[in-house]
Structures are given as structure tokens and as C-alpha cells.
Amino acid sequence: MVQITSRSASVSVEDVGAEGNTGHAETSCGAPGSATAAGMEQPVRRGSSPEHLRQLVHRPDAQDVFPTGLTRLTDSQFSVSAHWPRSHRFFAPVASRHQDPLLIAETMRQTTMLIAHAEFGVPLGDAFVMWELRYFSEAERLVLGEDPWDITVDVSCSRIQRRGRSLGSMQLELLLHRRGTVLASGGGRISCTSARAYQRVRGHHSAMPDARIPLLPAVAPRTVGRTSERDVVLAPAAAPGTWALRLDTGHPTLFSHANDHVPGILLLEAARQAAQAASPGRTFLPTSIQADFLQYVELDRPCWIEALPVPADGTLPAGVRIRAVQDDEPAFTCILRTPDLRQTGLSDARSRRS
């Protein structure tokens, strides 16, 4: 949720068809004064060291790092290898049967930062802004099975604009596949700003990582598809179909490092949880997401999450439209769609996550 440049962004999403064929969220900020990717001695290749990859995707804990290596194909096309765990402390299986689709969004986010640092010379201290994020998948492609989840992400970059020797902005299209099967397609548009410019723009908000943010009471975890209150990001509100955003700044995955605003992945999780709460009696598996990040969501002011049903549209299943509203202005919007797993026979259990 970072507004640095234009509020408009156009992102094309490749459709995952029958044959197997995604505003703004800051993806992350490194520490100002860190070494630049262009100055690093180690190239990023498949099999790169976990420590090196943690730096480039801004994830301090190895279990939260999904890319395992990067190969340049052309000046604007890349292949990223990745691995999804069969169980994760936060991105845990849905209904004990499916990989969490938000792994798609997080893998896209980390892949984007990896390429920007390693191939476009973006310093580790710079801020990334994600203006839109979209992906499309299918439930049967996310069934866990017995094989390991080694994934390849094909990335194509376009509309590349430079900022000096670094990157100003670019659009990305991503195709995730595994063992010859397309898992998902998606895309997004990012812009980058220097650490100094970011501090100027944010002003007094740059001190927020040191502030104490009150932890609101959680809704019942089972109503939002969770088993642990620690992972609940919604608090009760008076209006129907509305919740208050609940922030636990000590959460090991959602707040893996100090942040002066609400991270984008937390807003996506809030959207997923609100969609589940608005769909009682069934498991909500967000196989399709279209998200627009419109402005920062600040840590120190109330933010309301609103949910409205969305009907099926042609080949697209029904879903839920989410708005995050702060200071009476929409800060984030998202449409999530889910298949009816009861009709497909792919689920007969309540969602279980930890």
C-alpha cells in the first residue's frame, strides 16, 4: 500500500484454460544503506544460497522464502525456480486437501523482487510498489497429492522504465507450472522509489514501526477458515458484512520485518478471510483474485473490511468483492472467486489451517 506514482495501472492476466493454459501494495522495503543488487558478487542462479535469496526477497526467515533460483533467458524474460512446502505455519493446506492459493500471490511478489534486485539493479533499500495483482488458477491443479511442489515461474517483463541506473517501473506477466501442468497465470505492475525519496514521501509515518499498535479482539477463527487466533486478521464490527482490520505486528509471516503501513499480503489475507466469513457453510478457495491497491493503509487508524457477493460471470464462478476503507476512502479493492468444491467433489471438509 504505497502511493508513489500514478494511480492507474493496466495488467493483463493470461487465462488458464481447459488445456492448462494478475492503487498499489508495497511489496517490501529493505534497510536503507544496504548493498545494491548490482554490487553483489554472487549471481543468482538455481541453487543459490538460502541466505542470498532471503536478502533478495526481503524475508528473514528461510521457511517463508519460496524462490530457489533465477535464470535469465533474455533481457526481459526470466525463469525462476521455486518450492512450496506441503505444510507452512501460515500458508497451510485448505480443507486438508489443497495448497493455499495465496502461495501464488506470495510467490509472484517474491519473484518480482528477486528479478528487480538481481537483474535490474534495484538497491535493497528501495521501496517496491505493487499497483495491481491478479492471478487465475483452478482447484484441481492445487490438490496436494504425494509429489513435492517444485515449481517453475516463467516471467515476461514489459513497459520497463529506468530511473537512472535502477528501475522505475515495469509490468510483469507470470506463468506458474509444475511437472508439465500450468498451476496459475497472473500479472502485476510495480514501481520503485529510492529509500531517501520514500522517507520524504512517508514523513512522520516512517516512525510507525516503533509505535505500539493495539491488538483488537479476533473473530472466531473457524468463521474465517483459521484454527489459530494468531492468524486472524479481522475483528468484529457493528455493521453486517463488515469487520475491522486486526493487526498483530508481531506476526512472524505477515509482519516479518518492521513496516510503516499495512503489508499487501495482509490485505489479501483479510480479503480471503472476509470472503470466507461471507460464505458460511462452504470452503472458500480463492482460485481467482483481482486486487487493486489504491493508497497506503496506515497502522494507526481504523480500517474497515467490507464484503459483498459477486455473481458468477460467464465461465467465472461466483465470488466476493472486498473493500478496505480508511478515513472514508477506499484504500484496497479485491474480487475473489471460488469454485463450489461441494459440487466438484474436491472437498468434503471444513477449511483447516494453522
PDB file of C-alpha atoms in Angstrom, residues 2 4 26-37 58 113 116-117 120-129 163 165-168 191-199 257:
ATOM      1  CA  VAL A   2       2.330   2.643  -1.204  1.00  0.00           C
ATOM      2  CA  ILE A   4       4.453   6.876  -5.121  1.00  0.00           C
ATOM      3  CA  GLU A  26       4.476  -2.082  -1.229  1.00  0.00           C
ATOM      4  CA  THR A  27       5.978  -5.487  -1.682  1.00  0.00           C
ATOM      5  CA  SER A  28       8.703  -4.718   0.811  1.00  0.00           C
ATOM      6  CA  CYS A  29      11.313  -2.261   1.971  1.00  0.00           C
ATOM      7  CA  GLY A  30      14.866  -3.197   2.777  1.00  0.00           C
ATOM      8  CA  ALA A  31      17.092  -1.370   5.219  1.00  0.00           C
ATOM      9  CA  PRO A  32      18.382   1.950   3.898  1.00  0.00           C
ATOM     10  CA  GLY A  33      22.059   1.818   3.142  1.00  0.00           C
ATOM     11  CA  SER A  34      22.085  -1.866   2.237  1.00  0.00           C
ATOM     12  CA  ALA A  35      24.225  -3.103  -0.651  1.00  0.00           C
ATOM     13  CA  THR A  36      22.737  -2.909  -4.129  1.00  0.00           C
ATOM     14  CA  ALA A  37      21.988  -5.935  -6.222  1.00  0.00           C
ATOM     15  CA  HIS A  58      13.125  -9.495   1.916  1.00  0.00           C
ATOM     16  CA  MET A 113      11.564  -8.541  -6.038  1.00  0.00           C
ATOM     17  CA  ALA A 116      14.210  -6.442  -9.758  1.00  0.00           C
ATOM     18  CA  HIS A 117      17.201  -6.730  -7.427  1.00  0.00           C
ATOM     19  CA  PHE A 120      17.531  -4.636 -12.858  1.00  0.00           C
ATOM     20  CA  GLY A 121      19.945  -3.281 -10.254  1.00  0.00           C
ATOM     21  CA  VAL A 122      17.393  -2.159  -7.679  1.00  0.00           C
ATOM     22  CA  PRO A 123      19.169  -1.456  -4.355  1.00  0.00           C
ATOM     23  CA  LEU A 124      17.993  -3.486  -1.380  1.00  0.00           C
ATOM     24  CA  GLY A 125      16.971  -0.277   0.407  1.00  0.00           C
ATOM     25  CA  ASP A 126      14.494   0.794  -2.277  1.00  0.00           C
ATOM     26  CA  ALA A 127      10.718   0.537  -1.880  1.00  0.00           C
ATOM     27  CA  PHE A 128       8.593  -1.526  -4.244  1.00  0.00           C
ATOM     28  CA  VAL A 129       5.030  -0.531  -5.099  1.00  0.00           C
ATOM     29  CA  ARG A 163      15.308   5.508 -13.011  1.00  0.00           C
ATOM     30  CA  ARG A 165      20.817   3.019 -13.214  1.00  0.00           C
ATOM     31  CA  SER A 166      17.940   1.451 -11.343  1.00  0.00           C
ATOM     32  CA  LEU A 167      14.370   0.534 -12.207  1.00  0.00           C
ATOM     33  CA  GLY A 168      11.498   2.995 -12.236  1.00  0.00           C
ATOM     34  CA  SER A 191       7.164   0.901  -9.484  1.00  0.00           C
ATOM     35  CA  CYS A 192      10.260   1.552  -7.395  1.00  0.00           C
ATOM     36  CA  THR A 193      11.467   4.529  -5.405  1.00  0.00           C
ATOM     37  CA  SER A 194      14.701   5.167  -3.576  1.00  0.00           C
ATOM     38  CA  ALA A 195      14.909   4.847   0.190  1.00  0.00           C
ATOM     39  CA  ARG A 196      15.528   8.597   0.510  1.00  0.00           C
ATOM     40  CA  ALA A 197      12.514   9.513  -1.638  1.00  0.00           C
ATOM     41  CA  TYR A 198      10.365   7.016   0.245  1.00  0.00           C
ATOM     42  CA  GLN A 199      11.278   8.590   3.572  1.00  0.00           C
ATOM     43  CA  HIS A 257      10.066  -7.153   9.327  1.00  0.00           C
TER      44      HIS A 257
END
